[in-house]
Amino acid sequence: MTAYWLMKGEVHDASIDHLRAAPHGTLAWTGVRNYQARNFMRDQMRDGDGVLLYHSSCAVPGIAGLARISGTSSVDPTQFDPASPYHDPRSPLNEPRWVQIGVSFVRKTAYLPLSLMRATPSLSSLQVLRRGNRLSITPITAEEWRAVLDVLTQLEAQR
DNA sequence: GCCAACGTTGGC
DNA sequence: GCCAACGTTGGC
């Protein structure tokens, strides 16, 4: 059974345009340094799962496109790279803490700003809208996935 | 750049 | 195992 996820990408290095431009439209999702998010990647994500790609750390955060999970999780090499901003000197070489997973471009959508997400009743259950939420990966129900796609369809019909 | 919220660390 | 201090996230 396909699951759905919302994944935050910092707009300067993991935007929908970065995904589209990547070889095979696929980026290794590195740099996740939160145990809950790691556990989603390691234990629950499956090849083909649906992904809402959300742009964070930008003037207008929001959903920018659709992607899908590609393959299964593997060791995130950036944890062992002293030159990487994601270097984790405390991660044991023989028992790596952090994993990555492939994320593949599906399509760029109409832009759905966070402010509109908050203002749309059918999206009110999204975990990313909860106060104080900082988790970079959150699960999405099938109903929420449909609701987001409906909103995107409406936005795309308007332009 | 501010700062609320929250996760992690480490002394005890 | 508690919890204060600290660091980070991320919207604004």
PDB file of C-alpha atoms (C1' of nucleotides) in Angstrom:
ATOM      1  CA  MET A   1       0.000   0.000   0.000  1.00  0.00           C
ATOM      2  CA  THR A   2       1.336   3.320  -1.031  1.00  0.00           C
ATOM      3  CA  ALA A   3       2.034   5.842   1.665  1.00  0.00           C
ATOM      4  CA  TYR A   4       2.340   9.590   1.314  1.00  0.00           C
ATOM      5  CA  TRP A   5       4.769  12.082   2.759  1.00  0.00           C
ATOM      6  CA  LEU A   6       5.426  15.769   2.966  1.00  0.00           C
ATOM      7  CA  MET A   7       9.126  16.517   2.744  1.00  0.00           C
ATOM      8  CA  LYS A   8      10.654  19.896   3.395  1.00  0.00           C
ATOM      9  CA  GLY A   9      13.494  20.910   1.138  1.00  0.00           C
ATOM     10  CA  GLU A  10      15.503  24.013   1.690  1.00  0.00           C
ATOM     11  CA  VAL A  11      14.865  26.033  -1.394  1.00  0.00           C
ATOM     12  CA  HIS A  12      18.539  26.724  -2.050  1.00  0.00           C
ATOM     13  CA  ASP A  13      19.577  23.082  -2.294  1.00  0.00           C
ATOM     14  CA  ALA A  14      16.606  20.756  -2.484  1.00  0.00           C
ATOM     15  CA  SER A  15      13.903  22.578  -4.449  1.00  0.00           C
ATOM     16  CA  ILE A  16      11.647  21.056  -7.085  1.00  0.00           C
ATOM     17  CA  ASP A  17      13.973  22.588  -9.687  1.00  0.00           C
ATOM     18  CA  HIS A  18      16.975  20.868  -8.122  1.00  0.00           C
ATOM     19  CA  LEU A  19      15.051  17.595  -8.317  1.00  0.00           C
ATOM     20  CA  ARG A  20      14.092  18.097 -11.937  1.00  0.00           C
ATOM     21  CA  ALA A  21      17.656  18.955 -12.894  1.00  0.00           C
ATOM     22  CA  ALA A  22      19.221  16.012 -11.040  1.00  0.00           C
ATOM     23  CA  PRO A  23      20.434  12.950 -12.969  1.00  0.00           C
ATOM     24  CA  HIS A  24      17.388  10.731 -13.590  1.00  0.00           C
ATOM     25  CA  GLY A  25      15.408  13.400 -11.745  1.00  0.00           C
ATOM     26  CA  THR A  26      16.519  11.804  -8.506  1.00  0.00           C
ATOM     27  CA  LEU A  27      18.298  13.229  -5.493  1.00  0.00           C
ATOM     28  CA  ALA A  28      19.657  11.328  -2.524  1.00  0.00           C
ATOM     29  CA  TRP A  29      17.892  12.969   0.411  1.00  0.00           C
ATOM     30  CA  THR A  30      20.872  13.550   2.684  1.00  0.00           C
ATOM     31  CA  GLY A  31      21.332  15.623   5.792  1.00  0.00           C
ATOM     32  CA  VAL A  32      18.305  14.511   7.812  1.00  0.00           C
ATOM     33  CA  ARG A  33      19.487  14.744  11.427  1.00  0.00           C
ATOM     34  CA  ASN A  34      16.327  14.093  13.352  1.00  0.00           C
ATOM     35  CA  TYR A  35      15.598  10.615  14.675  1.00  0.00           C
ATOM     36  CA  GLN A  36      11.881  10.680  13.976  1.00  0.00           C
ATOM     37  CA  ALA A  37      12.418  11.737  10.375  1.00  0.00           C
ATOM     38  CA  ARG A  38      15.197   9.172  10.020  1.00  0.00           C
ATOM     39  CA  ASN A  39      12.910   6.447  11.277  1.00  0.00           C
ATOM     40  CA  PHE A  40      10.336   7.343   8.639  1.00  0.00           C
ATOM     41  CA  MET A  41      12.980   6.975   5.929  1.00  0.00           C
ATOM     42  CA  ARG A  42      14.466   3.803   7.390  1.00  0.00           C
ATOM     43  CA  ASP A  43      11.333   1.970   8.503  1.00  0.00           C
ATOM     44  CA  GLN A  44       8.307   3.240   6.637  1.00  0.00           C
ATOM     45  CA  MET A  45       9.159   4.737   3.273  1.00  0.00           C
ATOM     46  CA  ARG A  46       8.708   2.428   0.321  1.00  0.00           C
ATOM     47  CA  ASP A  47       9.627   2.686  -3.318  1.00  0.00           C
ATOM     48  CA  GLY A  48       6.863   4.564  -5.107  1.00  0.00           C
ATOM     49  CA  ASP A  49       5.457   6.407  -2.099  1.00  0.00           C
ATOM     50  CA  GLY A  50       4.006   9.810  -2.972  1.00  0.00           C
ATOM     51  CA  VAL A  51       5.813  12.965  -1.866  1.00  0.00           C
ATOM     52  CA  LEU A  52       4.643  16.536  -1.566  1.00  0.00           C
ATOM     53  CA  LEU A  53       7.756  18.656  -1.913  1.00  0.00           C
ATOM     54  CA  TYR A  54       7.608  21.697   0.334  1.00  0.00           C
ATOM     55  CA  HIS A  55       9.994  24.626   0.057  1.00  0.00           C
ATOM     56  CA  SER A  56      11.276  25.961   3.349  1.00  0.00           C
ATOM     57  CA  SER A  57      13.720  28.692   4.291  1.00  0.00           C
ATOM     58  CA  CYS A  58      12.410  31.087   1.700  1.00  0.00           C
ATOM     59  CA  ALA A  59      10.273  34.214   1.543  1.00  0.00           C
ATOM     60  CA  VAL A  60       7.082  32.305   0.703  1.00  0.00           C
ATOM     61  CA  PRO A  61       7.244  28.740   1.965  1.00  0.00           C
ATOM     62  CA  GLY A  62       4.839  26.220   0.447  1.00  0.00           C
ATOM     63  CA  ILE A  63       4.260  23.141  -1.686  1.00  0.00           C
ATOM     64  CA  ALA A  64       6.029  23.384  -5.021  1.00  0.00           C
ATOM     65  CA  GLY A  65       5.725  19.982  -6.614  1.00  0.00           C
ATOM     66  CA  LEU A  66       5.229  16.257  -6.498  1.00  0.00           C
ATOM     67  CA  ALA A  67       7.868  13.568  -6.198  1.00  0.00           C
ATOM     68  CA  ARG A  68       8.085   9.916  -5.337  1.00  0.00           C
ATOM     69  CA  ILE A  69      10.268   7.796  -3.143  1.00  0.00           C
ATOM     70  CA  SER A  70      12.828   5.853  -5.145  1.00  0.00           C
ATOM     71  CA  GLY A  71      14.394   2.677  -3.800  1.00  0.00           C
ATOM     72  CA  THR A  72      15.104   2.039  -0.145  1.00  0.00           C
ATOM     73  CA  SER A  73      17.125   3.831   2.493  1.00  0.00           C
ATOM     74  CA  SER A  74      20.891   3.560   2.678  1.00  0.00           C
ATOM     75  CA  VAL A  75      23.701   5.037   4.754  1.00  0.00           C
ATOM     76  CA  ASP A  76      23.957   8.826   4.394  1.00  0.00           C
ATOM     77  CA  PRO A  77      27.642   9.378   3.571  1.00  0.00           C
ATOM     78  CA  THR A  78      27.578  13.057   4.552  1.00  0.00           C
ATOM     79  CA  GLN A  79      27.630  12.079   8.242  1.00  0.00           C
ATOM     80  CA  PHE A  80      31.227  10.892   7.823  1.00  0.00           C
ATOM     81  CA  ASP A  81      32.420  13.811   5.699  1.00  0.00           C
ATOM     82  CA  PRO A  82      34.207  16.435   7.802  1.00  0.00           C
ATOM     83  CA  ALA A  83      33.737  18.935   4.980  1.00  0.00           C
ATOM     84  CA  SER A  84      29.969  18.489   4.948  1.00  0.00           C
ATOM     85  CA  PRO A  85      27.657  20.766   6.921  1.00  0.00           C
ATOM     86  CA  TYR A  86      25.894  17.530   7.888  1.00  0.00           C
ATOM     87  CA  HIS A  87      29.015  15.924   9.313  1.00  0.00           C
ATOM     88  CA  ASP A  88      28.244  14.047  12.523  1.00  0.00           C
ATOM     89  CA  PRO A  89      31.464  13.152  14.343  1.00  0.00           C
ATOM     90  CA  ARG A  90      29.473  11.185  16.908  1.00  0.00           C
ATOM     91  CA  SER A  91      28.082   8.731  14.398  1.00  0.00           C
ATOM     92  CA  PRO A  92      29.895   5.378  14.747  1.00  0.00           C
ATOM     93  CA  LEU A  93      31.429   4.149  11.472  1.00  0.00           C
ATOM     94  CA  ASN A  94      30.356   0.588  12.165  1.00  0.00           C
ATOM     95  CA  GLU A  95      26.858   1.637  13.158  1.00  0.00           C
ATOM     96  CA  PRO A  96      25.892   4.730  11.170  1.00  0.00           C
ATOM     97  CA  ARG A  97      23.166   6.853  12.660  1.00  0.00           C
ATOM     98  CA  TRP A  98      21.779   8.505   9.575  1.00  0.00           C
ATOM     99  CA  VAL A  99      20.233   7.279   6.363  1.00  0.00           C
ATOM    100  CA  GLN A 100      19.255   8.770   3.036  1.00  0.00           C
ATOM    101  CA  ILE A 101      16.660   7.775   0.470  1.00  0.00           C
ATOM    102  CA  GLY A 102      16.103   8.564  -3.193  1.00  0.00           C
ATOM    103  CA  VAL A 103      13.499  11.196  -4.075  1.00  0.00           C
ATOM    104  CA  SER A 104      12.444  11.434  -7.719  1.00  0.00           C
ATOM    105  CA  PHE A 105      10.890  14.317  -9.597  1.00  0.00           C
ATOM    106  CA  VAL A 106       7.299  13.817 -10.719  1.00  0.00           C
ATOM    107  CA  ARG A 107       6.073  17.268 -11.616  1.00  0.00           C
ATOM    108  CA  LYS A 108       6.202  20.902 -10.699  1.00  0.00           C
ATOM    109  CA  THR A 109       2.776  22.049  -9.542  1.00  0.00           C
ATOM    110  CA  ALA A 110       1.070  25.351  -9.013  1.00  0.00           C
ATOM    111  CA  TYR A 111       2.657  26.920  -5.962  1.00  0.00           C
ATOM    112  CA  LEU A 112       0.611  26.364  -2.807  1.00  0.00           C
ATOM    113  CA  PRO A 113       1.847  28.828  -0.192  1.00  0.00           C
ATOM    114  CA  LEU A 114       1.812  27.971   3.482  1.00  0.00           C
ATOM    115  CA  SER A 115      -0.590  30.859   4.078  1.00  0.00           C
ATOM    116  CA  LEU A 116      -3.116  29.328   1.674  1.00  0.00           C
ATOM    117  CA  MET A 117      -2.590  25.889   3.205  1.00  0.00           C
ATOM    118  CA  ARG A 118      -3.492  27.406   6.580  1.00  0.00           C
ATOM    119  CA  ALA A 119      -6.538  29.101   5.096  1.00  0.00           C
ATOM    120  CA  THR A 120      -7.875  25.934   3.440  1.00  0.00           C
ATOM    121  CA  PRO A 121     -10.165  23.923   5.748  1.00  0.00           C
ATOM    122  CA  SER A 122      -9.659  20.624   3.885  1.00  0.00           C
ATOM    123  CA  LEU A 123      -5.921  20.846   4.679  1.00  0.00           C
ATOM    124  CA  SER A 124      -6.263  21.718   8.341  1.00  0.00           C
ATOM    125  CA  SER A 125      -5.169  18.293   9.576  1.00  0.00           C
ATOM    126  CA  LEU A 126      -1.751  18.462   7.917  1.00  0.00           C
ATOM    127  CA  GLN A 127       0.934  17.930  10.514  1.00  0.00           C
ATOM    128  CA  VAL A 128       3.132  20.580   8.938  1.00  0.00           C
ATOM    129  CA  LEU A 129       0.555  23.199   9.913  1.00  0.00           C
ATOM    130  CA  ARG A 130       0.719  22.339  13.584  1.00  0.00           C
ATOM    131  CA  ARG A 131       2.146  24.966  15.805  1.00  0.00           C
ATOM    132  CA  GLY A 132       5.813  24.597  16.438  1.00  0.00           C
ATOM    133  CA  ASN A 133       6.196  21.767  13.965  1.00  0.00           C
ATOM    134  CA  ARG A 134       9.807  21.427  12.865  1.00  0.00           C
ATOM    135  CA  LEU A 135       9.839  17.908  11.518  1.00  0.00           C
ATOM    136  CA  SER A 136      11.253  17.872   7.993  1.00  0.00           C
ATOM    137  CA  ILE A 137       9.355  14.713   7.012  1.00  0.00           C
ATOM    138  CA  THR A 138       5.733  14.139   7.991  1.00  0.00           C
ATOM    139  CA  PRO A 139       3.310  11.412   6.966  1.00  0.00           C
ATOM    140  CA  ILE A 140       0.251  12.368   4.895  1.00  0.00           C
ATOM    141  CA  THR A 141      -2.969  10.368   4.837  1.00  0.00           C
ATOM    142  CA  ALA A 142      -4.582   9.326   1.578  1.00  0.00           C
ATOM    143  CA  GLU A 143      -7.377  11.811   2.307  1.00  0.00           C
ATOM    144  CA  GLU A 144      -4.897  14.626   2.863  1.00  0.00           C
ATOM    145  CA  TRP A 145      -3.044  13.698  -0.302  1.00  0.00           C
ATOM    146  CA  ARG A 146      -6.278  13.887  -2.287  1.00  0.00           C
ATOM    147  CA  ALA A 147      -7.210  17.173  -0.638  1.00  0.00           C
ATOM    148  CA  VAL A 148      -3.870  18.734  -1.545  1.00  0.00           C
ATOM    149  CA  LEU A 149      -4.119  17.499  -5.130  1.00  0.00           C
ATOM    150  CA  ASP A 150      -7.626  18.957  -5.344  1.00  0.00           C
ATOM    151  CA  VAL A 151      -6.369  22.348  -4.204  1.00  0.00           C
ATOM    152  CA  LEU A 152      -3.507  22.163  -6.684  1.00  0.00           C
ATOM    153  CA  THR A 153      -5.921  21.265  -9.473  1.00  0.00           C
ATOM    154  CA  GLN A 154      -8.059  24.273  -8.621  1.00  0.00           C
ATOM    155  CA  LEU A 155      -5.036  26.562  -8.574  1.00  0.00           C
ATOM    156  CA  GLU A 156      -3.912  25.198 -11.917  1.00  0.00           C
ATOM    157  CA  ALA A 157      -7.356  25.724 -13.434  1.00  0.00           C
ATOM    158  CA  GLN A 158      -7.264  29.360 -12.398  1.00  0.00           C
ATOM    159  CA  ARG A 159      -4.047  30.335 -14.132  1.00  0.00           C
TER     160      ARG A 159
ATOM    161  C1'  DG B   1      17.756  39.130  12.238  1.00  0.00           C
ATOM    162  C1'  DC B   2      14.387  37.812  15.797  1.00  0.00           C
ATOM    163  C1'  DC B   3      12.642  34.495  18.580  1.00  0.00           C
ATOM    164  C1'  DA B   4       9.179  30.682  19.831  1.00  0.00           C
ATOM    165  C1'  DA B   5       9.240  26.049  19.829  1.00  0.00           C
ATOM    166  C1'  DC B   6      11.358  21.994  20.358  1.00  0.00           C
ATOM    167  C1'  DG B   7      15.088  18.253  20.194  1.00  0.00           C
ATOM    168  C1'  DT B   8      19.463  16.881  22.214  1.00  0.00           C
ATOM    169  C1'  DT B   9      23.049  16.824  25.565  1.00  0.00           C
ATOM    170  C1'  DG B  10      25.177  16.008  29.758  1.00  0.00           C
ATOM    171  C1'  DG B  11      25.743  16.882  34.776  1.00  0.00           C
ATOM    172  C1'  DC B  12      23.865  15.212  38.679  1.00  0.00           C
TER     173       DC B  12
ATOM    174  C1'  DG C   1      16.056   9.389  34.680  1.00  0.00           C
ATOM    175  C1'  DC C   2      15.475  14.375  35.496  1.00  0.00           C
ATOM    176  C1'  DC C   3      15.897  18.707  33.669  1.00  0.00           C
ATOM    177  C1'  DA C   4      18.569  23.057  32.660  1.00  0.00           C
ATOM    178  C1'  DA C   5      21.313  24.661  29.161  1.00  0.00           C
ATOM    179  C1'  DC C   6      22.159  24.791  24.644  1.00  0.00           C
ATOM    180  C1'  DG C   7      21.630  24.471  19.598  1.00  0.00           C
ATOM    181  C1'  DT C   8      18.604  24.362  15.644  1.00  0.00           C
ATOM    182  C1'  DT C   9      14.590  25.126  12.839  1.00  0.00           C
ATOM    183  C1'  DG C  10      11.986  27.980  10.214  1.00  0.00           C
ATOM    184  C1'  DG C  11       8.178  31.389   9.842  1.00  0.00           C
ATOM    185  C1'  DC C  12       7.831  36.029  10.176  1.00  0.00           C
TER     186       DC C  12
END
